[in-house]
Amino acid sequence: MYIIFDEQIIDSEEIKNLIEEKSNFKVEKDMCKATKREDVLAYLLTLDVDLIKKEIEEEYDLSNMEMDDLFEEYMQIAEEKAMELEELMPMYSIMEARSYKWDMSENKIKTVMAVTHTDLGTLKLSDVVKRLLSETD
């Protein structure tokens, strides 16, 4: 899908490929159409829990950690890693990412990510992400 980004047109497939090449995230779904906007890129990303687990093990003893605390750590780290993708996005973009699910059957953290030009504003982008989260599994 093509997205209007200020005065240029961006192919969402190119951004998807860039994310998969330059990060540990896998783009599970292109959600650009689901935004119901022509100026927002959106993706459902997954990140392998084992990658996050290694990072957490450096700071905590996982055997003493409650499942709820571990879940929170996984969500927080996945969101932080997703926000690092902002450096791969076009200039003058703003981004929001929200992790929402630990899929234990696949052992992956699911995250919704949306990107737009700064002109749209963070408030509208936040509304788009909330809408996308309500449409996910």
Tab-separated table of N, CA, C and O in Angstrom:
chain	number	residue	atom	x	y	z
A	1	MET	N	0.853	-1.176	0.000
A	1	MET	CA	0.000	0.000	0.000
A	1	MET	C	0.899	1.238	0.000
A	1	MET	O	1.947	1.250	0.627
A	2	TYR	N	0.447	2.247	-0.697
A	2	TYR	CA	1.204	3.491	-0.755
A	2	TYR	C	0.635	4.498	0.237
A	2	TYR	O	-0.571	4.648	0.362
A	3	ILE	N	1.552	5.168	0.941
A	3	ILE	CA	1.182	6.113	1.986
A	3	ILE	C	1.699	7.498	1.608
A	3	ILE	O	2.830	7.634	1.151
A	4	ILE	N	0.868	8.506	1.836
A	4	ILE	CA	1.282	9.891	1.595
A	4	ILE	C	2.043	10.367	2.830
A	4	ILE	O	1.510	10.381	3.938
A	5	PHE	N	3.294	10.724	2.615
A	5	PHE	CA	4.143	11.157	3.717
A	5	PHE	C	4.667	12.536	3.365
A	5	PHE	O	5.636	12.662	2.603
A	6	ASP	N	4.002	13.565	3.884
A	6	ASP	CA	4.291	14.950	3.547
A	6	ASP	C	4.125	15.115	2.039
A	6	ASP	O	3.035	14.975	1.544
A	7	GLU	N	5.201	15.360	1.305
A	7	GLU	CA	5.095	15.549	-0.142
A	7	GLU	C	5.632	14.365	-0.932
A	7	GLU	O	5.864	14.471	-2.131
A	8	GLN	N	5.843	13.244	-0.275
A	8	GLN	CA	6.332	12.064	-0.979
A	8	GLN	C	5.401	10.871	-0.757
A	8	GLN	O	4.594	10.871	0.166
A	9	ILE	N	5.552	9.884	-1.608
A	9	ILE	CA	4.768	8.657	-1.510
A	9	ILE	C	5.703	7.542	-1.049
A	9	ILE	O	6.790	7.368	-1.597
A	10	ILE	N	5.266	6.782	-0.034
A	10	ILE	CA	6.079	5.701	0.521
A	10	ILE	C	5.338	4.380	0.339
A	10	ILE	O	4.140	4.290	0.618
A	11	ASP	N	6.074	3.370	-0.103
A	11	ASP	CA	5.526	2.026	-0.247
A	11	ASP	C	5.669	1.302	1.085
A	11	ASP	O	6.783	1.141	1.593
A	12	SER	N	4.573	0.861	1.658
A	12	SER	CA	4.619	0.191	2.961
A	12	SER	C	5.410	-1.118	2.892
A	12	SER	O	5.990	-1.548	3.885
A	13	GLU	N	5.468	-1.715	1.729
A	13	GLU	CA	6.236	-2.954	1.551
A	13	GLU	C	7.737	-2.702	1.729
A	13	GLU	O	8.447	-3.523	2.298
A	14	GLU	N	8.221	-1.550	1.266
A	14	GLU	CA	9.635	-1.204	1.429
A	14	GLU	C	9.987	-1.019	2.908
A	14	GLU	O	11.041	-1.464	3.359
A	15	ILE	N	9.113	-0.356	3.655
A	15	ILE	CA	9.353	-0.153	5.087
A	15	ILE	C	9.304	-1.493	5.816
A	15	ILE	O	10.129	-1.767	6.690
A	16	LYS	N	8.370	-2.356	5.424
A	16	LYS	CA	8.275	-3.693	6.010
A	16	LYS	C	9.590	-4.445	5.814
A	16	LYS	O	10.132	-5.021	6.754
A	17	ASN	N	10.114	-4.441	4.595
A	17	ASN	CA	11.367	-5.132	4.304
A	17	ASN	C	12.527	-4.538	5.103
A	17	ASN	O	13.387	-5.262	5.601
A	18	LEU	N	12.535	-3.221	5.239
A	18	LEU	CA	13.578	-2.540	6.007
A	18	LEU	C	13.555	-2.970	7.469
A	18	LEU	O	14.599	-3.247	8.065
A	19	ILE	N	12.367	-3.052	8.051
A	19	ILE	CA	12.218	-3.480	9.450
A	19	ILE	C	12.763	-4.895	9.627
A	19	ILE	O	13.512	-5.177	10.565
A	20	GLU	N	12.399	-5.792	8.722
A	20	GLU	CA	12.822	-7.182	8.857
A	20	GLU	C	14.322	-7.363	8.612
A	20	GLU	O	14.940	-8.227	9.215
A	21	GLU	N	14.901	-6.545	7.738
A	21	GLU	CA	16.336	-6.647	7.449
A	21	GLU	C	17.201	-6.066	8.560
A	21	GLU	O	18.265	-6.595	8.865
A	22	LYS	N	16.758	-4.972	9.166
A	22	LYS	CA	17.603	-4.223	10.099
A	22	LYS	C	17.279	-4.448	11.570
A	22	LYS	O	17.861	-3.801	12.432
A	23	SER	N	16.326	-5.339	11.862
A	23	SER	CA	15.974	-5.579	13.263
A	23	SER	C	15.632	-7.046	13.476
A	23	SER	O	15.607	-7.832	12.531
A	24	ASN	N	15.340	-7.387	14.717
A	24	ASN	CA	14.932	-8.755	15.062
A	24	ASN	C	13.418	-8.947	14.968
A	24	ASN	O	12.923	-10.027	15.258
A	25	PHE	N	12.704	-7.904	14.591
A	25	PHE	CA	11.255	-7.999	14.471
A	25	PHE	C	10.866	-8.675	13.165
A	25	PHE	O	11.540	-8.519	12.149
A	26	LYS	N	9.749	-9.372	13.211
A	26	LYS	CA	9.140	-9.915	12.004
A	26	LYS	C	7.816	-9.173	11.827
A	26	LYS	O	7.072	-8.999	12.790
A	27	VAL	N	7.564	-8.706	10.623
A	27	VAL	CA	6.294	-8.044	10.355
A	27	VAL	C	5.270	-9.124	10.049
A	27	VAL	O	5.319	-9.777	9.010
A	28	GLU	N	4.362	-9.302	10.982
A	28	GLU	CA	3.341	-10.333	10.826
A	28	GLU	C	2.212	-9.864	9.901
A	28	GLU	O	1.622	-10.662	9.188
A	29	LYS	N	1.941	-8.549	9.943
A	29	LYS	CA	0.816	-8.047	9.153
A	29	LYS	C	1.012	-6.562	8.862
A	29	LYS	O	1.395	-5.799	9.734
A	30	ASP	N	0.749	-6.180	7.625
A	30	ASP	CA	0.711	-4.773	7.238
A	30	ASP	C	-0.690	-4.273	7.596
A	30	ASP	O	-1.688	-4.770	7.082
A	31	MET	N	-0.773	-3.300	8.496
A	31	MET	CA	-2.064	-2.814	8.974
A	31	MET	C	-2.408	-1.427	8.438
A	31	MET	O	-3.275	-0.746	8.989
A	32	CYS	N	-1.756	-1.005	7.368
A	32	CYS	CA	-1.980	0.340	6.831
A	32	CYS	C	-3.443	0.580	6.457
A	32	CYS	O	-3.992	1.636	6.745
A	33	LYS	N	-4.087	-0.402	5.834
A	33	LYS	CA	-5.495	-0.242	5.468
A	33	LYS	C	-6.387	-0.128	6.696
A	33	LYS	O	-7.369	0.598	6.704
A	34	ALA	N	-6.027	-0.847	7.753
A	34	ALA	CA	-6.827	-0.848	8.978
A	34	ALA	C	-6.814	0.507	9.677
A	34	ALA	O	-7.705	0.796	10.478
A	35	THR	N	-5.831	1.366	9.364
A	35	THR	CA	-5.779	2.688	9.992
A	35	THR	C	-6.899	3.585	9.477
A	35	THR	O	-7.246	4.565	10.115
A	36	LYS	N	-7.426	3.248	8.282
A	36	LYS	CA	-8.457	4.052	7.612
A	36	LYS	C	-7.947	5.467	7.321
A	36	LYS	O	-8.709	6.424	7.269
A	37	ARG	N	-6.613	5.564	7.115
A	37	ARG	CA	-5.977	6.841	6.794
A	37	ARG	C	-4.999	6.598	5.657
A	37	ARG	O	-4.478	5.503	5.507
A	38	GLU	N	-4.727	7.638	4.893
A	38	GLU	CA	-3.775	7.534	3.789
A	38	GLU	C	-2.393	8.030	4.182
A	38	GLU	O	-1.481	8.021	3.360
A	39	ASP	N	-2.238	8.471	5.422
A	39	ASP	CA	-0.972	9.084	5.826
A	39	ASP	C	-0.324	8.403	7.035
A	39	ASP	O	0.508	8.984	7.703
A	40	VAL	N	-0.696	7.134	7.294
A	40	VAL	CA	-0.132	6.413	8.444
A	40	VAL	C	0.324	5.020	8.008
A	40	VAL	O	-0.430	4.280	7.391
A	41	LEU	N	1.574	4.705	8.327
A	41	LEU	CA	2.101	3.352	8.167
A	41	LEU	C	1.811	2.604	9.461
A	41	LEU	O	2.003	3.162	10.549
A	42	ALA	N	1.376	1.359	9.368
A	42	ALA	CA	1.101	0.588	10.581
A	42	ALA	C	1.385	-0.889	10.327
A	42	ALA	O	1.101	-1.410	9.249
A	43	TYR	N	1.963	-1.524	11.355
A	43	TYR	CA	2.337	-2.929	11.246
A	43	TYR	C	2.082	-3.657	12.553
A	43	TYR	O	2.182	-3.076	13.623
A	44	LEU	N	1.807	-4.951	12.422
A	44	LEU	CA	1.778	-5.850	13.568
A	44	LEU	C	3.121	-6.565	13.551
A	44	LEU	O	3.444	-7.275	12.600
A	45	LEU	N	3.915	-6.340	14.594
A	45	LEU	CA	5.257	-6.903	14.686
A	45	LEU	C	5.298	-8.008	15.728
A	45	LEU	O	4.546	-7.977	16.700
A	46	THR	N	6.187	-8.969	15.527
A	46	THR	CA	6.434	-9.972	16.553
A	46	THR	C	7.930	-10.014	16.848
A	46	THR	O	8.761	-9.780	15.965
A	47	LEU	N	8.241	-10.286	18.103
A	47	LEU	CA	9.624	-10.387	18.555
A	47	LEU	C	9.755	-11.652	19.393
A	47	LEU	O	8.936	-11.895	20.287
A	48	ASP	N	10.760	-12.447	19.094
A	48	ASP	CA	10.994	-13.703	19.793
A	48	ASP	C	11.313	-13.433	21.268
A	48	ASP	O	12.182	-12.627	21.579
A	49	VAL	N	10.617	-14.113	22.153
A	49	VAL	CA	10.791	-13.923	23.595
A	49	VAL	C	12.204	-14.292	24.038
A	49	VAL	O	12.754	-13.667	24.940
A	50	ASP	N	12.809	-15.279	23.381
A	50	ASP	CA	14.165	-15.703	23.770
A	50	ASP	C	15.167	-14.559	23.659
A	50	ASP	O	16.107	-14.474	24.450
A	51	LEU	N	14.991	-13.666	22.696
A	51	LEU	CA	15.878	-12.511	22.549
A	51	LEU	C	15.743	-11.556	23.738
A	51	LEU	O	16.725	-11.012	24.224
A	52	ILE	N	14.509	-11.383	24.188
A	52	ILE	CA	14.248	-10.501	25.331
A	52	ILE	C	14.720	-11.166	26.622
A	52	ILE	O	15.282	-10.521	27.502
A	53	LYS	N	14.504	-12.471	26.699
A	53	LYS	CA	14.853	-13.227	27.903
A	53	LYS	C	16.341	-13.089	28.234
A	53	LYS	O	16.707	-12.909	29.389
A	54	LYS	N	17.184	-13.149	27.216
A	54	LYS	CA	18.628	-13.002	27.429
A	54	LYS	C	18.954	-11.662	28.069
A	54	LYS	O	19.794	-11.582	28.964
A	55	GLU	N	18.269	-10.626	27.619
A	55	GLU	CA	18.491	-9.283	28.160
A	55	GLU	C	18.040	-9.187	29.616
A	55	GLU	O	18.716	-8.584	30.453
A	56	ILE	N	16.912	-9.792	29.933
A	56	ILE	CA	16.380	-9.745	31.298
A	56	ILE	C	17.249	-10.562	32.252
A	56	ILE	O	17.463	-10.170	33.399
A	57	GLU	N	17.764	-11.705	31.768
A	57	GLU	CA	18.590	-12.566	32.616
A	57	GLU	C	19.859	-11.870	33.103
A	57	GLU	O	20.408	-12.242	34.133
A	58	GLU	N	20.309	-10.860	32.365
A	58	GLU	CA	21.486	-10.103	32.784
A	58	GLU	C	21.215	-9.279	34.038
A	58	GLU	O	22.122	-8.983	34.810
A	59	GLU	N	19.958	-8.902	34.248
A	59	GLU	CA	19.595	-8.043	35.375
A	59	GLU	C	18.859	-8.766	36.502
A	59	GLU	O	18.943	-8.355	37.657
A	60	TYR	N	18.093	-9.811	36.149
A	60	TYR	CA	17.234	-10.460	37.145
A	60	TYR	C	17.459	-11.966	37.165
A	60	TYR	O	17.855	-12.558	36.169
A	61	ASP	N	17.109	-12.558	38.298
A	61	ASP	CA	17.059	-14.007	38.410
A	61	ASP	C	15.632	-14.415	38.056
A	61	ASP	O	14.701	-14.169	38.827
A	62	LEU	N	15.453	-15.027	36.901
A	62	LEU	CA	14.102	-15.337	36.413
A	62	LEU	C	13.392	-16.390	37.251
A	62	LEU	O	12.158	-16.425	37.272
A	63	SER	N	14.125	-17.217	37.947
A	63	SER	CA	13.475	-18.254	38.761
A	63	SER	C	12.709	-17.653	39.946
A	63	SER	O	11.743	-18.241	40.428
A	64	ASN	N	13.115	-16.459	40.389
A	64	ASN	CA	12.436	-15.800	41.502
A	64	ASN	C	11.411	-14.761	41.043
A	64	ASN	O	10.791	-14.100	41.867
A	65	MET	N	11.239	-14.627	39.759
A	65	MET	CA	10.370	-13.582	39.220
A	65	MET	C	8.946	-14.100	39.030
A	65	MET	O	8.733	-15.195	38.514
A	66	GLU	N	7.981	-13.320	39.469
A	66	GLU	CA	6.567	-13.658	39.281
A	66	GLU	C	6.209	-13.559	37.789
A	66	GLU	O	6.788	-12.766	37.058
A	67	MET	N	5.247	-14.347	37.366
A	67	MET	CA	4.839	-14.365	35.961
A	67	MET	C	4.328	-12.993	35.502
A	67	MET	O	4.623	-12.561	34.389
A	68	ASP	N	3.593	-12.290	36.359
A	68	ASP	CA	3.083	-10.960	36.009
A	68	ASP	C	4.222	-9.965	35.794
A	68	ASP	O	4.182	-9.160	34.863
A	69	ASP	N	5.234	-10.031	36.653
A	69	ASP	CA	6.384	-9.140	36.521
A	69	ASP	C	7.171	-9.443	35.249
A	69	ASP	O	7.632	-8.539	34.562
A	70	LEU	N	7.303	-10.725	34.959
A	70	LEU	CA	8.006	-11.138	33.746
A	70	LEU	C	7.261	-10.653	32.499
A	70	LEU	O	7.870	-10.133	31.559
A	71	PHE	N	5.939	-10.785	32.530
A	71	PHE	CA	5.106	-10.300	31.429
A	71	PHE	C	5.324	-8.805	31.203
A	71	PHE	O	5.528	-8.352	30.076
A	72	GLU	N	5.295	-8.043	32.285
A	72	GLU	CA	5.494	-6.592	32.193
A	72	GLU	C	6.860	-6.243	31.612
A	72	GLU	O	6.991	-5.332	30.792
A	73	GLU	N	7.892	-6.966	32.046
A	73	GLU	CA	9.242	-6.738	31.526
A	73	GLU	C	9.299	-7.033	30.031
A	73	GLU	O	9.889	-6.271	29.264
A	74	TYR	N	8.702	-8.146	29.621
A	74	TYR	CA	8.684	-8.502	28.197
A	74	TYR	C	7.996	-7.419	27.375
A	74	TYR	O	8.487	-7.020	26.315
A	75	MET	N	6.864	-6.948	27.853
A	75	MET	CA	6.113	-5.913	27.127
A	75	MET	C	6.928	-4.625	27.020
A	75	MET	O	7.030	-4.023	25.949
A	76	GLN	N	7.520	-4.217	28.124
A	76	GLN	CA	8.279	-2.970	28.153
A	76	GLN	C	9.491	-3.038	27.219
A	76	GLN	O	9.742	-2.105	26.448
A	77	ILE	N	10.239	-4.122	27.270
A	77	ILE	CA	11.432	-4.242	26.428
A	77	ILE	C	11.053	-4.325	24.954
A	77	ILE	O	11.707	-3.722	24.101
A	78	ALA	N	9.981	-5.038	24.633
A	78	ALA	CA	9.536	-5.128	23.234
A	78	ALA	C	9.145	-3.745	22.697
A	78	ALA	O	9.482	-3.388	21.564
A	79	GLU	N	8.451	-2.955	23.518
A	79	GLU	CA	8.086	-1.596	23.108
A	79	GLU	C	9.325	-0.730	22.904
A	79	GLU	O	9.409	0.026	21.931
A	80	GLU	N	10.288	-0.837	23.812
A	80	GLU	CA	11.518	-0.055	23.684
A	80	GLU	C	12.261	-0.419	22.407
A	80	GLU	O	12.740	0.456	21.680
A	81	LYS	N	12.344	-1.711	22.114
A	81	LYS	CA	13.029	-2.158	20.895
A	81	LYS	C	12.274	-1.699	19.648
A	81	LYS	O	12.889	-1.336	18.644
A	82	ALA	N	10.954	-1.702	19.711
A	82	ALA	CA	10.160	-1.226	18.570
A	82	ALA	C	10.391	0.271	18.345
A	82	ALA	O	10.521	0.721	17.199
A	83	MET	N	10.483	1.032	19.422
A	83	MET	CA	10.710	2.470	19.284
A	83	MET	C	12.094	2.780	18.708
A	83	MET	O	12.294	3.824	18.098
A	84	GLU	N	13.040	1.868	18.876
A	84	GLU	CA	14.359	2.043	18.266
A	84	GLU	C	14.294	2.005	16.741
A	84	GLU	O	15.192	2.488	16.062
A	85	LEU	N	13.217	1.449	16.201
A	85	LEU	CA	13.036	1.401	14.748
A	85	LEU	C	12.800	2.785	14.150
A	85	LEU	O	12.873	2.954	12.936
A	86	GLU	N	12.534	3.763	15.001
A	86	GLU	CA	12.267	5.117	14.522
A	86	GLU	C	13.422	5.661	13.693
A	86	GLU	O	13.215	6.417	12.749
A	87	GLU	N	14.638	5.237	14.010
A	87	GLU	CA	15.795	5.716	13.242
A	87	GLU	C	15.794	5.185	11.805
A	87	GLU	O	16.464	5.741	10.941
A	88	LEU	N	15.035	4.126	11.531
A	88	LEU	CA	14.923	3.586	10.177
A	88	LEU	C	13.821	4.269	9.364
A	88	LEU	O	13.758	4.098	8.148
A	89	MET	N	12.960	5.001	10.038
A	89	MET	CA	11.810	5.614	9.390
A	89	MET	C	12.221	6.894	8.650
A	89	MET	O	13.275	7.461	8.920
A	90	PRO	N	11.357	7.346	7.722
A	90	PRO	CA	11.671	8.568	6.973
A	90	PRO	C	11.856	9.773	7.897
A	90	PRO	O	11.343	9.796	9.014
A	91	MET	N	12.591	10.761	7.396
A	91	MET	CA	12.803	11.988	8.182
A	91	MET	C	11.466	12.645	8.500
A	91	MET	O	10.512	12.524	7.735
A	92	TYR	N	11.427	13.339	9.609
A	92	TYR	CA	10.243	14.072	10.085
A	92	TYR	C	9.071	13.148	10.377
A	92	TYR	O	7.917	13.498	10.152
A	93	SER	N	9.385	11.966	10.878
A	93	SER	CA	8.304	11.059	11.243
A	93	SER	C	8.189	10.966	12.755
A	93	SER	O	9.138	11.220	13.489
A	94	ILE	N	6.990	10.631	13.195
A	94	ILE	CA	6.748	10.312	14.598
A	94	ILE	C	6.220	8.889	14.630
A	94	ILE	O	5.619	8.414	13.660
A	95	MET	N	6.441	8.231	15.750
A	95	MET	CA	6.105	6.818	15.827
A	95	MET	C	5.558	6.480	17.200
A	95	MET	O	5.922	7.113	18.190
A	96	GLU	N	4.697	5.484	17.222
A	96	GLU	CA	4.195	4.952	18.494
A	96	GLU	C	4.134	3.437	18.372
A	96	GLU	O	3.764	2.905	17.320
A	97	ALA	N	4.517	2.748	19.434
A	97	ALA	CA	4.476	1.284	19.459
A	97	ALA	C	3.904	0.831	20.792
A	97	ALA	O	4.258	1.371	21.838
A	98	ARG	N	3.022	-0.162	20.725
A	98	ARG	CA	2.433	-0.718	21.945
A	98	ARG	C	2.457	-2.245	21.864
A	98	ARG	O	1.891	-2.831	20.946
A	99	SER	N	3.106	-2.850	22.832
A	99	SER	CA	3.082	-4.306	22.933
A	99	SER	C	1.822	-4.685	23.684
A	99	SER	O	1.458	-4.038	24.666
A	100	TYR	N	1.159	-5.738	23.235
A	100	TYR	CA	-0.134	-6.051	23.841
A	100	TYR	C	-0.329	-7.524	24.182
A	100	TYR	O	-1.267	-7.871	24.891
A	101	LYS	N	0.546	-8.424	23.684
A	101	LYS	CA	0.269	-9.833	23.913
A	101	LYS	C	1.552	-10.656	23.925
A	101	LYS	O	2.439	-10.444	23.114
A	102	TRP	N	1.609	-11.594	24.860
A	102	TRP	CA	2.671	-12.599	24.886
A	102	TRP	C	2.028	-13.877	24.370
A	102	TRP	O	1.258	-14.517	25.072
A	103	ASP	N	2.313	-14.217	23.133
A	103	ASP	CA	1.765	-15.426	22.522
A	103	ASP	C	2.648	-16.597	22.952
A	103	ASP	O	3.712	-16.827	22.377
A	104	MET	N	2.200	-17.318	23.958
A	104	MET	CA	3.023	-18.396	24.521
A	104	MET	C	3.145	-19.585	23.572
A	104	MET	O	4.135	-20.306	23.620
A	105	SER	N	2.166	-19.785	22.703
A	105	SER	CA	2.250	-20.909	21.773
A	105	SER	C	3.369	-20.689	20.751
A	105	SER	O	4.039	-21.629	20.345
A	106	GLU	N	3.577	-19.447	20.333
A	106	GLU	CA	4.647	-19.121	19.387
A	106	GLU	C	5.883	-18.574	20.101
A	106	GLU	O	6.919	-18.385	19.471
A	107	ASN	N	5.751	-18.283	21.394
A	107	ASN	CA	6.810	-17.685	22.211
A	107	ASN	C	7.270	-16.348	21.618
A	107	ASN	O	8.469	-16.112	21.427
A	108	LYS	N	6.301	-15.497	21.328
A	108	LYS	CA	6.581	-14.190	20.738
A	108	LYS	C	5.761	-13.104	21.429
A	108	LYS	O	4.678	-13.360	21.928
A	109	ILE	N	6.321	-11.900	21.416
A	109	ILE	CA	5.604	-10.724	21.900
A	109	ILE	C	5.049	-10.009	20.682
A	109	ILE	O	5.764	-9.775	19.698
A	110	LYS	N	3.769	-9.660	20.734
A	110	LYS	CA	3.130	-8.956	19.625
A	110	LYS	C	3.052	-7.469	19.945
A	110	LYS	O	2.689	-7.088	21.049
A	111	THR	N	3.375	-6.660	18.930
A	111	THR	CA	3.428	-5.215	19.091
A	111	THR	C	2.784	-4.548	17.882
A	111	THR	O	3.025	-4.954	16.752
A	112	VAL	N	1.976	-3.527	18.138
A	112	VAL	CA	1.425	-2.703	17.065
A	112	VAL	C	2.273	-1.442	16.969
A	112	VAL	O	2.557	-0.808	17.986
A	113	MET	N	2.678	-1.115	15.748
A	113	MET	CA	3.521	0.057	15.520
A	113	MET	C	2.881	0.919	14.432
A	113	MET	O	2.405	0.395	13.428
A	114	ALA	N	2.868	2.227	14.651
A	114	ALA	CA	2.333	3.155	13.654
A	114	ALA	C	3.303	4.323	13.490
A	114	ALA	O	3.922	4.770	14.457
A	115	VAL	N	3.433	4.792	12.243
A	115	VAL	CA	4.358	5.871	11.901
A	115	VAL	C	3.642	6.847	10.979
A	115	VAL	O	2.908	6.440	10.081
A	116	THR	N	3.889	8.135	11.206
A	116	THR	CA	3.322	9.156	10.337
A	116	THR	C	4.249	10.369	10.307
A	116	THR	O	5.207	10.454	11.077
A	117	HIS	N	3.918	11.314	9.463
A	117	HIS	CA	4.673	12.564	9.398
A	117	HIS	C	4.343	13.407	10.633
A	117	HIS	O	3.236	13.333	11.172
A	118	THR	N	5.291	14.220	11.060
A	118	THR	CA	5.098	15.023	12.273
A	118	THR	C	3.883	15.947	12.191
A	118	THR	O	3.310	16.302	13.215
A	119	ASP	N	3.482	16.327	10.984
A	119	ASP	CA	2.332	17.224	10.827
A	119	ASP	C	1.038	16.652	11.397
A	119	ASP	O	0.172	17.400	11.830
A	120	LEU	N	0.886	15.329	11.382
A	120	LEU	CA	-0.345	14.725	11.893
A	120	LEU	C	-0.466	14.914	13.409
A	120	LEU	O	-1.556	15.141	13.920
A	121	GLY	N	0.641	14.795	14.118
A	121	GLY	CA	0.622	15.003	15.568
A	121	GLY	C	0.520	13.714	16.363
A	121	GLY	O	-0.064	12.730	15.899
A	122	THR	N	1.052	13.749	17.557
A	122	THR	CA	1.099	12.558	18.396
A	122	THR	C	-0.275	12.145	18.923
A	122	THR	O	-0.530	10.961	19.118
A	123	LEU	N	-1.158	13.109	19.130
A	123	LEU	CA	-2.488	12.780	19.643
A	123	LEU	C	-3.283	11.942	18.638
A	123	LEU	O	-3.866	10.917	19.000
A	124	LYS	N	-3.277	12.358	17.375
A	124	LYS	CA	-3.995	11.582	16.352
A	124	LYS	C	-3.345	10.230	16.139
A	124	LYS	O	-4.030	9.236	15.937
A	125	LEU	N	-2.007	10.194	16.180
A	125	LEU	CA	-1.310	8.920	16.013
A	125	LEU	C	-1.666	7.975	17.154
A	125	LEU	O	-1.889	6.784	16.943
A	126	SER	N	-1.764	8.491	18.360
A	126	SER	CA	-2.150	7.689	19.509
A	126	SER	C	-3.554	7.120	19.334
A	126	SER	O	-3.815	5.955	19.665
A	127	ASP	N	-4.470	7.914	18.800
A	127	ASP	CA	-5.834	7.441	18.525
A	127	ASP	C	-5.828	6.309	17.503
A	127	ASP	O	-6.577	5.336	17.641
A	128	VAL	N	-4.977	6.423	16.488
A	128	VAL	CA	-4.871	5.380	15.463
A	128	VAL	C	-4.378	4.081	16.102
A	128	VAL	O	-4.934	3.011	15.845
A	129	VAL	N	-3.378	4.170	16.942
A	129	VAL	CA	-2.835	2.971	17.600
A	129	VAL	C	-3.893	2.328	18.496
A	129	VAL	O	-4.035	1.105	18.498
A	130	LYS	N	-4.653	3.118	19.221
A	130	LYS	CA	-5.720	2.577	20.070
A	130	LYS	C	-6.746	1.824	19.226
A	130	LYS	O	-7.210	0.738	19.598
A	131	ARG	N	-7.111	2.382	18.076
A	131	ARG	CA	-8.061	1.734	17.177
A	131	ARG	C	-7.486	0.425	16.653
A	131	ARG	O	-8.181	-0.601	16.591
A	132	LEU	N	-6.216	0.427	16.276
A	132	LEU	CA	-5.577	-0.788	15.778
A	132	LEU	C	-5.518	-1.876	16.850
A	132	LEU	O	-5.733	-3.063	16.559
A	133	LEU	N	-5.246	-1.480	18.081
A	133	LEU	CA	-5.204	-2.453	19.179
A	133	LEU	C	-6.565	-3.099	19.397
A	133	LEU	O	-6.644	-4.279	19.736
A	134	SER	N	-7.631	-2.353	19.188
A	134	SER	CA	-8.974	-2.918	19.368
A	134	SER	C	-9.326	-3.897	18.241
A	134	SER	O	-10.224	-4.721	18.397
A	135	GLU	N	-8.608	-3.818	17.116
A	135	GLU	CA	-8.891	-4.696	15.977
A	135	GLU	C	-7.994	-5.926	15.930
A	135	GLU	O	-8.152	-6.774	15.061
A	136	THR	N	-7.038	-6.031	16.834
A	136	THR	CA	-6.131	-7.179	16.825
A	136	THR	C	-6.732	-8.324	17.603
A	136	THR	O	-7.728	-8.177	18.301
A	137	ASP	N	-6.061	-9.478	17.489
A	137	ASP	CA	-6.566	-10.685	18.170
A	137	ASP	C	-6.561	-10.469	19.632
A	137	ASP	O	-6.213	-10.678	20.551
